[in-house]
mmCIF file of C-alpha atoms in Angstrom:
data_model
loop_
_atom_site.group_PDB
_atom_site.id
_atom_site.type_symbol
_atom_site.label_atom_id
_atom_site.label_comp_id
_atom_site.label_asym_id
_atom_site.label_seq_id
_atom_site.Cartn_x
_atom_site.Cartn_y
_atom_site.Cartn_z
ATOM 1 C CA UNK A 1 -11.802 58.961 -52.560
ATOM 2 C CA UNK A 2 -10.710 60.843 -49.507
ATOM 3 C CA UNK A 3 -13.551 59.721 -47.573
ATOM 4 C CA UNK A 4 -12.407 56.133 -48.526
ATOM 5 C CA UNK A 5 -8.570 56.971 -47.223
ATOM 6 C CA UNK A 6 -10.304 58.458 -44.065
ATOM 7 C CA UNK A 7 -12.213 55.103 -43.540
ATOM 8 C CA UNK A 8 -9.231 52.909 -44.227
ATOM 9 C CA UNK A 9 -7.232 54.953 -41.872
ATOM 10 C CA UNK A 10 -9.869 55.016 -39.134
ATOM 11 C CA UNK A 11 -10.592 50.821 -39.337
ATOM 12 C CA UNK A 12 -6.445 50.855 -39.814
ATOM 13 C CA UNK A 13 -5.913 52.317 -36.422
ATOM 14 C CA UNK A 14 -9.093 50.074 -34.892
ATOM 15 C CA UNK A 15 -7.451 47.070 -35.919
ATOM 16 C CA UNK A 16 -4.050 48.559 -34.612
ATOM 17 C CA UNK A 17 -5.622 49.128 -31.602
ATOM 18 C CA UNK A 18 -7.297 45.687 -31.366
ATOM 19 C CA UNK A 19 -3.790 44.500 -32.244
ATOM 20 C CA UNK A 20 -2.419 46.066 -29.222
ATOM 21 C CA UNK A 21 -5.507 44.488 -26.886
ATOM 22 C CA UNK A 22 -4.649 41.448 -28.306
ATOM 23 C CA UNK A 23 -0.877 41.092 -27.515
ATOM 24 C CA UNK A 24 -1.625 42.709 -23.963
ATOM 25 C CA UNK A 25 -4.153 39.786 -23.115
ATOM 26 C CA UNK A 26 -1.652 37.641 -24.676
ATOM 27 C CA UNK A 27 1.024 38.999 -22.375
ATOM 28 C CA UNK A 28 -1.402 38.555 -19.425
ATOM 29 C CA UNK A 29 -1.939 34.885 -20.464
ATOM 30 C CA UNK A 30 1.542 33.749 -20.982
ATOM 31 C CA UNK A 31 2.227 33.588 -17.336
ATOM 32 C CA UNK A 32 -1.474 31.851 -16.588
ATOM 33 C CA UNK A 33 -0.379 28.934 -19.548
ATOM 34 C CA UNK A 34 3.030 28.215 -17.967
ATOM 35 C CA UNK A 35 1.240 27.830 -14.691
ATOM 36 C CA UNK A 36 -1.356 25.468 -15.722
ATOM 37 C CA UNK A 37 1.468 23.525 -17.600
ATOM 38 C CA UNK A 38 3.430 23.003 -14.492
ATOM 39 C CA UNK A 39 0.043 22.510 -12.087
ATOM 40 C CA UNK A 40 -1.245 19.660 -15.336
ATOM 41 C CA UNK A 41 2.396 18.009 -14.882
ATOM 42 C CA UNK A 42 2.370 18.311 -11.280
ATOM 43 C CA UNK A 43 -1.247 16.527 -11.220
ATOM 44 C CA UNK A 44 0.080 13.936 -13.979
ATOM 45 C CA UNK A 45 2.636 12.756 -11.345
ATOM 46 C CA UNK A 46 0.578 12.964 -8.551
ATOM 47 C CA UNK A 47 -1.952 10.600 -10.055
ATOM 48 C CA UNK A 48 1.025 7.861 -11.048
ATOM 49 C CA UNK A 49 2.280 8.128 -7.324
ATOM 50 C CA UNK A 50 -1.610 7.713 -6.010
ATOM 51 C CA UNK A 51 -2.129 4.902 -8.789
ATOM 52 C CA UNK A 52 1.409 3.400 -7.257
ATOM 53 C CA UNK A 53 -0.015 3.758 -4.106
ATOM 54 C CA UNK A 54 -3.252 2.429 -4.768
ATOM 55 C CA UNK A 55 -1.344 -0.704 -5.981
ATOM 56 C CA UNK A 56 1.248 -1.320 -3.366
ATOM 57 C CA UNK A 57 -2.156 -0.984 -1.060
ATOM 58 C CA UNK A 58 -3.703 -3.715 -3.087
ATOM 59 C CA UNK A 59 -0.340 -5.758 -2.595
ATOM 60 C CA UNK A 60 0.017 -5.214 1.157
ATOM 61 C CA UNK A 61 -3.709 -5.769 1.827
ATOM 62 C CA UNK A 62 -3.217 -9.319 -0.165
ATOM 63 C CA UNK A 63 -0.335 -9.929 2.367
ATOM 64 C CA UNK A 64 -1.861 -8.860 4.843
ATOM 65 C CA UNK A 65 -5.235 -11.214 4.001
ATOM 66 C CA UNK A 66 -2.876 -13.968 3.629
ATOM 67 C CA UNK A 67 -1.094 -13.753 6.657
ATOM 68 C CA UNK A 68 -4.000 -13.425 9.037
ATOM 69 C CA UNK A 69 -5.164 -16.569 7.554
ATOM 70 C CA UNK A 70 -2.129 -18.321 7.720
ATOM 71 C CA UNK A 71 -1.865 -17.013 11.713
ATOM 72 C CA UNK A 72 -5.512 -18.204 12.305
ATOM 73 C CA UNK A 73 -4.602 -21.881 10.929
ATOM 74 C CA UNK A 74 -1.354 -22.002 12.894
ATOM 75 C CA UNK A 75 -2.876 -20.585 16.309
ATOM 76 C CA UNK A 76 -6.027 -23.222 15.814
ATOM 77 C CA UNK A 77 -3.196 -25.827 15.847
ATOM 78 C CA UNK A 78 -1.274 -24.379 18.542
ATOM 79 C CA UNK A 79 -4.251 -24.101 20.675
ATOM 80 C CA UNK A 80 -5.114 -27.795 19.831
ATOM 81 C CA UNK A 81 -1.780 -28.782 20.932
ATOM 82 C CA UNK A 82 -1.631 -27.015 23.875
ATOM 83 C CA UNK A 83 -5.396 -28.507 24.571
ATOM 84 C CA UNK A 84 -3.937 -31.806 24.093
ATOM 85 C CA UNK A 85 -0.947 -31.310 26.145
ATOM 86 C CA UNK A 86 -3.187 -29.832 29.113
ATOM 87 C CA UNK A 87 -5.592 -33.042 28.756
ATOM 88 C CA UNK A 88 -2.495 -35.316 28.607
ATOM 89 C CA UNK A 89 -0.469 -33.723 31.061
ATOM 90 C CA UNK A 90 3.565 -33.987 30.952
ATOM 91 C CA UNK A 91 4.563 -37.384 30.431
ATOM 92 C CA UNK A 92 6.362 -38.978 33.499
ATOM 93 C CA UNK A 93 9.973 -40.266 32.422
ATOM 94 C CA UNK A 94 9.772 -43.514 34.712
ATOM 95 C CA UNK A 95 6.249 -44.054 33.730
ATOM 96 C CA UNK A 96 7.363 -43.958 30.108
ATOM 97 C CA UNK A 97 10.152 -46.663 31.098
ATOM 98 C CA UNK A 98 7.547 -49.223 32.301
ATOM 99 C CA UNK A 99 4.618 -48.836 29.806
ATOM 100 C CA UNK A 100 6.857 -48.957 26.794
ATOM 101 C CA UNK A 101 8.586 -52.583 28.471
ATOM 102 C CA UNK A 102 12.346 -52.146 27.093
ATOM 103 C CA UNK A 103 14.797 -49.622 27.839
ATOM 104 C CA UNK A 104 14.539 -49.755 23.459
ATOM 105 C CA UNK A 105 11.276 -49.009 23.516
ATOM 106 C CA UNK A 106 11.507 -46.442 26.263
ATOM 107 C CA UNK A 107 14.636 -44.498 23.856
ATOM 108 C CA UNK A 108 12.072 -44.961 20.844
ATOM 109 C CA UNK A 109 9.474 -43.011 23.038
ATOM 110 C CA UNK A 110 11.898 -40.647 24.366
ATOM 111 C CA UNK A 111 12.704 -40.056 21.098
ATOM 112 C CA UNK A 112 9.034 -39.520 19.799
ATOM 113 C CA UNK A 113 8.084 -37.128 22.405
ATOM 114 C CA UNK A 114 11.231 -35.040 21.683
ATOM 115 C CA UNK A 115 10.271 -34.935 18.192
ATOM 116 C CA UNK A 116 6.899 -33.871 18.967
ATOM 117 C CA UNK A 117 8.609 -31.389 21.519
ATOM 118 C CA UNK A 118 10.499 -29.686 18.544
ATOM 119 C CA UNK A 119 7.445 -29.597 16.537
ATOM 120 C CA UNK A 120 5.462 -28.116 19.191
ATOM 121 C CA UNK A 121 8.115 -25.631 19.266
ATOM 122 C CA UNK A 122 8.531 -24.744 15.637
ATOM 123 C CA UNK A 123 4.835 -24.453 15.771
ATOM 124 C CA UNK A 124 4.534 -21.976 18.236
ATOM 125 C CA UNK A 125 7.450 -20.385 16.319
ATOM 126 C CA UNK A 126 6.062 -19.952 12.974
ATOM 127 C CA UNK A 127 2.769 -18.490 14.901
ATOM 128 C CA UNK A 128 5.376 -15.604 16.183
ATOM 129 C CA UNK A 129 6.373 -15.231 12.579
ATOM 130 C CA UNK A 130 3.444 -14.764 10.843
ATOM 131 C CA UNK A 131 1.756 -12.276 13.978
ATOM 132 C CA UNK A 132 5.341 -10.356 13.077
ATOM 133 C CA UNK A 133 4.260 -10.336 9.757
ATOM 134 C CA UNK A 134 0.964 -9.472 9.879
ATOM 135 C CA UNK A 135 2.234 -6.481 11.900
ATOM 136 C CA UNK A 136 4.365 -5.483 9.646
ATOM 137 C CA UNK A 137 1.936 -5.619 6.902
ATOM 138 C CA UNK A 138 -0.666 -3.497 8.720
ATOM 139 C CA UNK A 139 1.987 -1.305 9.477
ATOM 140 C CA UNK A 140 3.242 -0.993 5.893
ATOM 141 C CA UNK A 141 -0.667 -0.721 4.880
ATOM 142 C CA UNK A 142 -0.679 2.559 7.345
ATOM 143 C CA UNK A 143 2.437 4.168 5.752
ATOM 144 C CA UNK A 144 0.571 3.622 2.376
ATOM 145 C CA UNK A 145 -2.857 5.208 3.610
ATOM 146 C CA UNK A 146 -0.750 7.881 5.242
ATOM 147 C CA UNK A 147 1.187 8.419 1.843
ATOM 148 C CA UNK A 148 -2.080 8.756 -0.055
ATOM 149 C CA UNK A 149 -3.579 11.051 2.045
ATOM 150 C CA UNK A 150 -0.447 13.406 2.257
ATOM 151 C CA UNK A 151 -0.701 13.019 -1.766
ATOM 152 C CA UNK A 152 -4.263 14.197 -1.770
ATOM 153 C CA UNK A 153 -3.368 16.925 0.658
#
């Protein structure tokens, strides 16, 4: 029966002991959890900001795919018009006057090439618009690329 007190007291104290190991490593581990908590929140964000990212590059490149196209179209018709006005040549005001026969007709001509004039204008305008824009959009694509990297830095 003593032997059997000596043995409980002897696997007593081992399991005190382990006890002891135990709430050390837990003590040691504490600080490691809270630390891969806050790095497994930090990388939670940082993978909404780089899917955020990934999407406002998807949106900008769309912009930016849609504006070059639109600028291609309107500098192929600026370029035609300013073919056509090369091959034509400026239109002579008193030459105008005696082809079109009426003073009338030479107003209603007058008139036309005015018109065609403004158009020529808002054409070239709209050309400096969407080369602005396509800037811009290239530009706004860089800041993106630039955030993403700095996120995966």
């Amino acid at each position: 029966r003593q032997r059997e007190r000596a043995r409980e007291q002897v696997i007593t104290q081992d399991v005190a002991g382990y006890t002891q190991r135990i709430r050390a490593l837990e003590a040691r581990l504490a600080p490691l959890r809270e630390r891969s908590a806050r790095l497994e929140a930090e990388l939670a964000t940082l993978r909404t900001r780089l899917a955020s990212l990934t999407s406002r590059l998807a949106v900008e490149r769309a912009r930016l795919k849609k504006a070059e196209a639109t600028l291609a179209r309107r500098q192929e018709l600026l370029g035609r018009r300013l073919r056509d006005l090369y091959v034509r040549g400026e239109p002579d005001p008193v030459l105008v006057l005696v082809e079109s026969g009426s003073l009338a007709a030479a107003a209603e001509a007058s008139d036309l090439v005015q018109s065609i004039a403004m158009r020529d204008g808002a054409l070239a305008r709209s050309v400096s618009v969407y080369a602005d824009e396509t800037r811009a959009t290239r530009d706004a694509i860089a800041r993106v690329r630039a955030d993403v990297a700095a996120s995966e830095a």
